Short mmCIF file of C-alpha atoms in Angstrom, two decimals:
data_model
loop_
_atom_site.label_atom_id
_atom_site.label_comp_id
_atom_site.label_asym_id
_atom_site.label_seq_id
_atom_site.Cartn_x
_atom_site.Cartn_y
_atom_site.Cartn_z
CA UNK A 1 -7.88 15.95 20.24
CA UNK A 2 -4.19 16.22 22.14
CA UNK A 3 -3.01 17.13 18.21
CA UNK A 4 -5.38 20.34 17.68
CA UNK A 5 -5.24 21.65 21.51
CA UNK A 6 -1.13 21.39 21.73
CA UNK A 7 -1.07 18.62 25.18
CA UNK A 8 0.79 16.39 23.64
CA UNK A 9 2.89 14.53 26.15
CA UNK A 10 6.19 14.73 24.93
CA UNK A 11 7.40 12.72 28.09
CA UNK A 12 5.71 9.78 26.51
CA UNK A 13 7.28 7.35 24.92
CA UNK A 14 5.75 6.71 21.60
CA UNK A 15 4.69 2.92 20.66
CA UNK A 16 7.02 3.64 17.57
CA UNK A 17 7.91 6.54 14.90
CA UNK A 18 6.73 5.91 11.44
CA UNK A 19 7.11 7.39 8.39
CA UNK A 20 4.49 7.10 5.86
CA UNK A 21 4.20 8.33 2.73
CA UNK A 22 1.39 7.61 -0.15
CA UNK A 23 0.41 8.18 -3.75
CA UNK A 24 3.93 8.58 -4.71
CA UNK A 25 2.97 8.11 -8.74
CA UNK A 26 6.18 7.76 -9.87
CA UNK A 27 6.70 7.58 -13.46
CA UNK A 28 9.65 5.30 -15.44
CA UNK A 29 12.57 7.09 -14.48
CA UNK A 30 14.90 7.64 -11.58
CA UNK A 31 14.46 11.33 -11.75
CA UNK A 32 10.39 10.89 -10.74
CA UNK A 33 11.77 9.59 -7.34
CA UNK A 34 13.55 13.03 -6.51
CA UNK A 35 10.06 13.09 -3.80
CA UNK A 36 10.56 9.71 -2.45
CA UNK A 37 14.30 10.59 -1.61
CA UNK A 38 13.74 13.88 0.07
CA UNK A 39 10.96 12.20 2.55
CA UNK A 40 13.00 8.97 3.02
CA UNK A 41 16.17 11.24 3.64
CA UNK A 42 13.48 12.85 6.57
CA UNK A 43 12.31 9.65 8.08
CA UNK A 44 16.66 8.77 7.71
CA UNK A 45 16.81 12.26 10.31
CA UNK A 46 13.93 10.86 12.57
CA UNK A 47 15.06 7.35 12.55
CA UNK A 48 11.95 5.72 11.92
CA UNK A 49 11.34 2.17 12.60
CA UNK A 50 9.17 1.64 10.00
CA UNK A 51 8.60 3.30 6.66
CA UNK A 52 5.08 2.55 4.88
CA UNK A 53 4.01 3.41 1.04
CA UNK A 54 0.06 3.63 1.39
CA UNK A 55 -0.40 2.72 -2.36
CA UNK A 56 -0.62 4.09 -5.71
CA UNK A 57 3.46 4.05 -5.71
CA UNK A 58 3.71 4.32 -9.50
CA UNK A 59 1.36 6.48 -11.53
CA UNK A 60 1.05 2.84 -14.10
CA UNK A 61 2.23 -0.24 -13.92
CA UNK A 62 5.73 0.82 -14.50
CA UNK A 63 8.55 -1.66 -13.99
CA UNK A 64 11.62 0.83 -14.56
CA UNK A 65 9.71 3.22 -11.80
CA UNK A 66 9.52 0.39 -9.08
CA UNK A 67 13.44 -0.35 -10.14
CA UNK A 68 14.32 3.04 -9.45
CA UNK A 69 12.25 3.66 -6.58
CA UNK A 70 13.86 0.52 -4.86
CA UNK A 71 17.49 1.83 -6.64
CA UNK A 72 16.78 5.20 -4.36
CA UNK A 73 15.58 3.94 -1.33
CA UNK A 74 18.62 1.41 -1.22
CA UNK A 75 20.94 4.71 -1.43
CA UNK A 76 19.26 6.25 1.29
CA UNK A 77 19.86 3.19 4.07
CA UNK A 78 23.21 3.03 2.29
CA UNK A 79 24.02 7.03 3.69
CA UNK A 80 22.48 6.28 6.79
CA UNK A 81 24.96 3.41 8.86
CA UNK A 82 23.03 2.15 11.58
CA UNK A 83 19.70 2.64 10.37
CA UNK A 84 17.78 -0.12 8.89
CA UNK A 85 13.47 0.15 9.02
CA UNK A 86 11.11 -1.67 8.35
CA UNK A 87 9.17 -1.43 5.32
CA UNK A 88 5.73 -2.08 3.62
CA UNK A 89 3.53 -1.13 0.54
CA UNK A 90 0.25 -0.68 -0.08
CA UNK A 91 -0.85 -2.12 -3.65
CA UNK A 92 -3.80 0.04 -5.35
CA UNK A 93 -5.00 0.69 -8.50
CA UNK A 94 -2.59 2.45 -10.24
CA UNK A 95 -0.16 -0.43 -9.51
CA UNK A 96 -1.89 -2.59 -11.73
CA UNK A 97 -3.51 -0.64 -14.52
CA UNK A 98 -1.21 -0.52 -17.92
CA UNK A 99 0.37 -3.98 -16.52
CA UNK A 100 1.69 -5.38 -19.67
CA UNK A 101 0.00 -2.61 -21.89
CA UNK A 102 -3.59 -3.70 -20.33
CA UNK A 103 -5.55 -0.74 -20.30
CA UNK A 104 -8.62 -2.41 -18.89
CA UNK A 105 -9.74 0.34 -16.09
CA UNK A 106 -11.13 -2.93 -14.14
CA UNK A 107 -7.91 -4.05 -13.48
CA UNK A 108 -8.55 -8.17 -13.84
CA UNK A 109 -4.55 -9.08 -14.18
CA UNK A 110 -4.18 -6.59 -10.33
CA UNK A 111 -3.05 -10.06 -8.71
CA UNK A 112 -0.45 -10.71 -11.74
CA UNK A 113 0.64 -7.16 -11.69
CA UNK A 114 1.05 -6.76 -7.55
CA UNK A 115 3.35 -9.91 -7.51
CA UNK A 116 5.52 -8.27 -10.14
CA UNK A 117 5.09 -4.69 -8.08
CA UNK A 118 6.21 -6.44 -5.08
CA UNK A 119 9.02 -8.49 -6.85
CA UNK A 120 10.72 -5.40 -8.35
CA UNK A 121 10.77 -3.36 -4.89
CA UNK A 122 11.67 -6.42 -2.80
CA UNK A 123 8.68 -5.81 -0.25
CA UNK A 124 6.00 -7.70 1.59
CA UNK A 125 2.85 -9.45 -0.37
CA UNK A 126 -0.48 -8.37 -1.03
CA UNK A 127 -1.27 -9.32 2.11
CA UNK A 128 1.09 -8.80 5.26
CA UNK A 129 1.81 -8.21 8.83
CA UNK A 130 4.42 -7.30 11.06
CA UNK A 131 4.98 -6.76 14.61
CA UNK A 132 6.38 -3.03 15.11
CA UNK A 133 6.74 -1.83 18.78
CA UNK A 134 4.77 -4.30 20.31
CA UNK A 135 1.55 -3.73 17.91
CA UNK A 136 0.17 -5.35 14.58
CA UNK A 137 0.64 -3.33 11.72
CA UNK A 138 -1.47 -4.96 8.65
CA UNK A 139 -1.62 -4.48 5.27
CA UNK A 140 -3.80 -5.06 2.40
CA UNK A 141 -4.31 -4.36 -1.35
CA UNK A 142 -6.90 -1.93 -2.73
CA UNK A 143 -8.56 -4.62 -5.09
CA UNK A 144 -10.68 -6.77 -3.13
CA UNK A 145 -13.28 -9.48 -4.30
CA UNK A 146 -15.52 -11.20 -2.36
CA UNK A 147 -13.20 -13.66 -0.75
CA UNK A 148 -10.40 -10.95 -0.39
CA UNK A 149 -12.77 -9.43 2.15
CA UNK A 150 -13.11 -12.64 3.81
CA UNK A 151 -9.60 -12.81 4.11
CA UNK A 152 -9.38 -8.73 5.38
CA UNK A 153 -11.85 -9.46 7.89
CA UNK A 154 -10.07 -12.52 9.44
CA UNK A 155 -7.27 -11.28 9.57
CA UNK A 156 -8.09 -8.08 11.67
CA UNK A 157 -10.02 -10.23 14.00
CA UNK A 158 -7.09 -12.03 14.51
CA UNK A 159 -5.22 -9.47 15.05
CA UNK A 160 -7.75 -8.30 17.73
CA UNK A 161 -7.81 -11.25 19.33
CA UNK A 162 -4.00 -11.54 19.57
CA UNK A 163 -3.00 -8.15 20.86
CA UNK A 164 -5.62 -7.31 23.31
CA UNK A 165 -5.19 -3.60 25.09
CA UNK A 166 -2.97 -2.78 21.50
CA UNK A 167 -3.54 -0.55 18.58
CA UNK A 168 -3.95 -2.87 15.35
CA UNK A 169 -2.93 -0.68 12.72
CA UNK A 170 -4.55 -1.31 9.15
CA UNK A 171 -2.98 0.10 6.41
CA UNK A 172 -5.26 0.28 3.26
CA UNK A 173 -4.94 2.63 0.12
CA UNK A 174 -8.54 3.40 -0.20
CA UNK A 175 -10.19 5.01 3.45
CA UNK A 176 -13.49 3.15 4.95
CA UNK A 177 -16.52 4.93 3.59
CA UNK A 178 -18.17 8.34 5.36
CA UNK A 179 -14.44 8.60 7.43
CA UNK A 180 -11.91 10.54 6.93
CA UNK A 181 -12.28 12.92 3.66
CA UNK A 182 -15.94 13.38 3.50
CA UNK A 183 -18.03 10.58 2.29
CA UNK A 184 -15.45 8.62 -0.08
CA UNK A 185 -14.36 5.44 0.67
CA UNK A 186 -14.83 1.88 0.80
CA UNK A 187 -18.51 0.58 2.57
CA UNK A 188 -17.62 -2.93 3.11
CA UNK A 189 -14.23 -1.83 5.02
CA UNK A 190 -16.26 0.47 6.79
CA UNK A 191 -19.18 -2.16 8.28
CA UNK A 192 -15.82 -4.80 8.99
CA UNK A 193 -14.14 -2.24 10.94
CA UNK A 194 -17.44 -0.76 12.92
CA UNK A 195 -16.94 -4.13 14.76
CA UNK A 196 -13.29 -3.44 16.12
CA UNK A 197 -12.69 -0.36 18.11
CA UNK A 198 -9.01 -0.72 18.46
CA UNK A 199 -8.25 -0.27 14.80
CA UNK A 200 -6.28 2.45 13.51
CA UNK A 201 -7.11 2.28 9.41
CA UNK A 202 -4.35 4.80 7.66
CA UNK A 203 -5.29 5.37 4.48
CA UNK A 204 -4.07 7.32 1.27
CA UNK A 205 -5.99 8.26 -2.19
CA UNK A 206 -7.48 11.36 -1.48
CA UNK A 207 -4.15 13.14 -2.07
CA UNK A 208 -5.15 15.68 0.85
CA UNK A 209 -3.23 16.97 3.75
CA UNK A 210 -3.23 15.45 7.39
CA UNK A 211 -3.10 19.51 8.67
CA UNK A 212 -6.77 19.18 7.98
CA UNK A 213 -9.45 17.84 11.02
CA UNK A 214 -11.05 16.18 8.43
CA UNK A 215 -8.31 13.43 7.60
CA UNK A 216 -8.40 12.12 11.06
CA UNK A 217 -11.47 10.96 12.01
CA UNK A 218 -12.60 8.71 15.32
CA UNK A 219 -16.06 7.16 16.00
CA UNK A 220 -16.47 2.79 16.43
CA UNK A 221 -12.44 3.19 15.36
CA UNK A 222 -10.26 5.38 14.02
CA UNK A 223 -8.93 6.52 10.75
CA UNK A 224 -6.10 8.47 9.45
CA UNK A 225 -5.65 9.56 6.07
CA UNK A 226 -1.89 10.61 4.93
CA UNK A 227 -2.82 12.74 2.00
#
């Protein structure tokens, strides 16, 4: 509400400054990542503690586009002495599909093709966390199977249960259902999270804006799409 009525506090010191960015699609070459550089080269200005790719980084499975993405983010830091952030990414679909020439929509090879995603840009695994500013920040792929939303759900309760009074951020490609962005979304994310108020799910896919009131959304938690 303090975003839309302009009372923000600007005496307040923030927990920390992020930037995040999502749906990036590169394609194979270095010139696809002329987007990535110009809002890295931003966060570079705010000097942002931690820099987060929601998912969907390359528009396929491409290796040369992860190589050039990490080629142009490296130049970045490199410009900028002093300034160092931390970083994560989001694995989703389109990370996966055409791994290897696979066109199976289904994605079965996504937990082949996210180790080799993650390999080429140097980043965190499939699943992650990382303490930034005194608060969890957790991360998780898009394709989940039964036990991978075993694993989601213990680890936010954990997280919970570790950093009482803090905001656990969860940073998923694909928004809880009926949230932000009208009714799209995941349902089984959506009943995990109805049980943990102090969540803060940022989300990507719906390639919106966050100017709109209907990417940020709060009710048992609350969710944040980046468009």
């Amino acid at each position: 509400q303090e975003m839309y009525t302009n009372k923000v506090d600007t005496n307040r010191k923030p927990l920390f400054k992020a930037g995040l960015i999502t749906d990036t699609h590169v394609a194979k070459t270095k010139e696809s990542c002329r987007h990535v550089k110009a809002a890295w080269e931003l966060f570079a200005k705010a000097k942002v503690d931690l820099v987060a790719n929601i998912g969907d980084i390359a528009d396929h499975h491409y290796p040369s586009g992860y190589k050039a993405y990490r080629e142009t983010v490296d130049e970045v830091i490199s410009a900028n002495a002093g300034w160092n952030p931390k970083e994560l990414y989001v694995y989703a679909w389109h990370d996966a599909y055409d791994y290897n020439g696979d066109l199976n929509r289904s994605v079965p090879r996504a937990k082949e093709a996210f180790a080799d995603t993650r390999r080429y840009l140097r980043a965190n695994d499939t699943f992650a966390e990382i303490e930034v500013g005194d608060s969890p920040v957790l991360v998780f792929p898009q394709s989940l199977r039964a036990d991978g939303y075993a694993r989601y759900e213990r680890m936010v309760k954990s997280a919970v249960e570790r950093y009482p009074g803090r905001p656990v951020f969860v940073l998923d490609h694909v928004p809880p259902r009926g949230t932000v962005g009208g009714g799209s979304g995941d349902a089984e994310r959506r009943r995990i999270l109805n049980r943990y108020p102090s969540v803060i799910a940022i989300s990507g896919h719906i390639h919106g804006t966050i100017q709109s009131r209907r990417h940020i959304w709060q009710g048992e938690f609350t969710a944040v799409n980046c468009g």
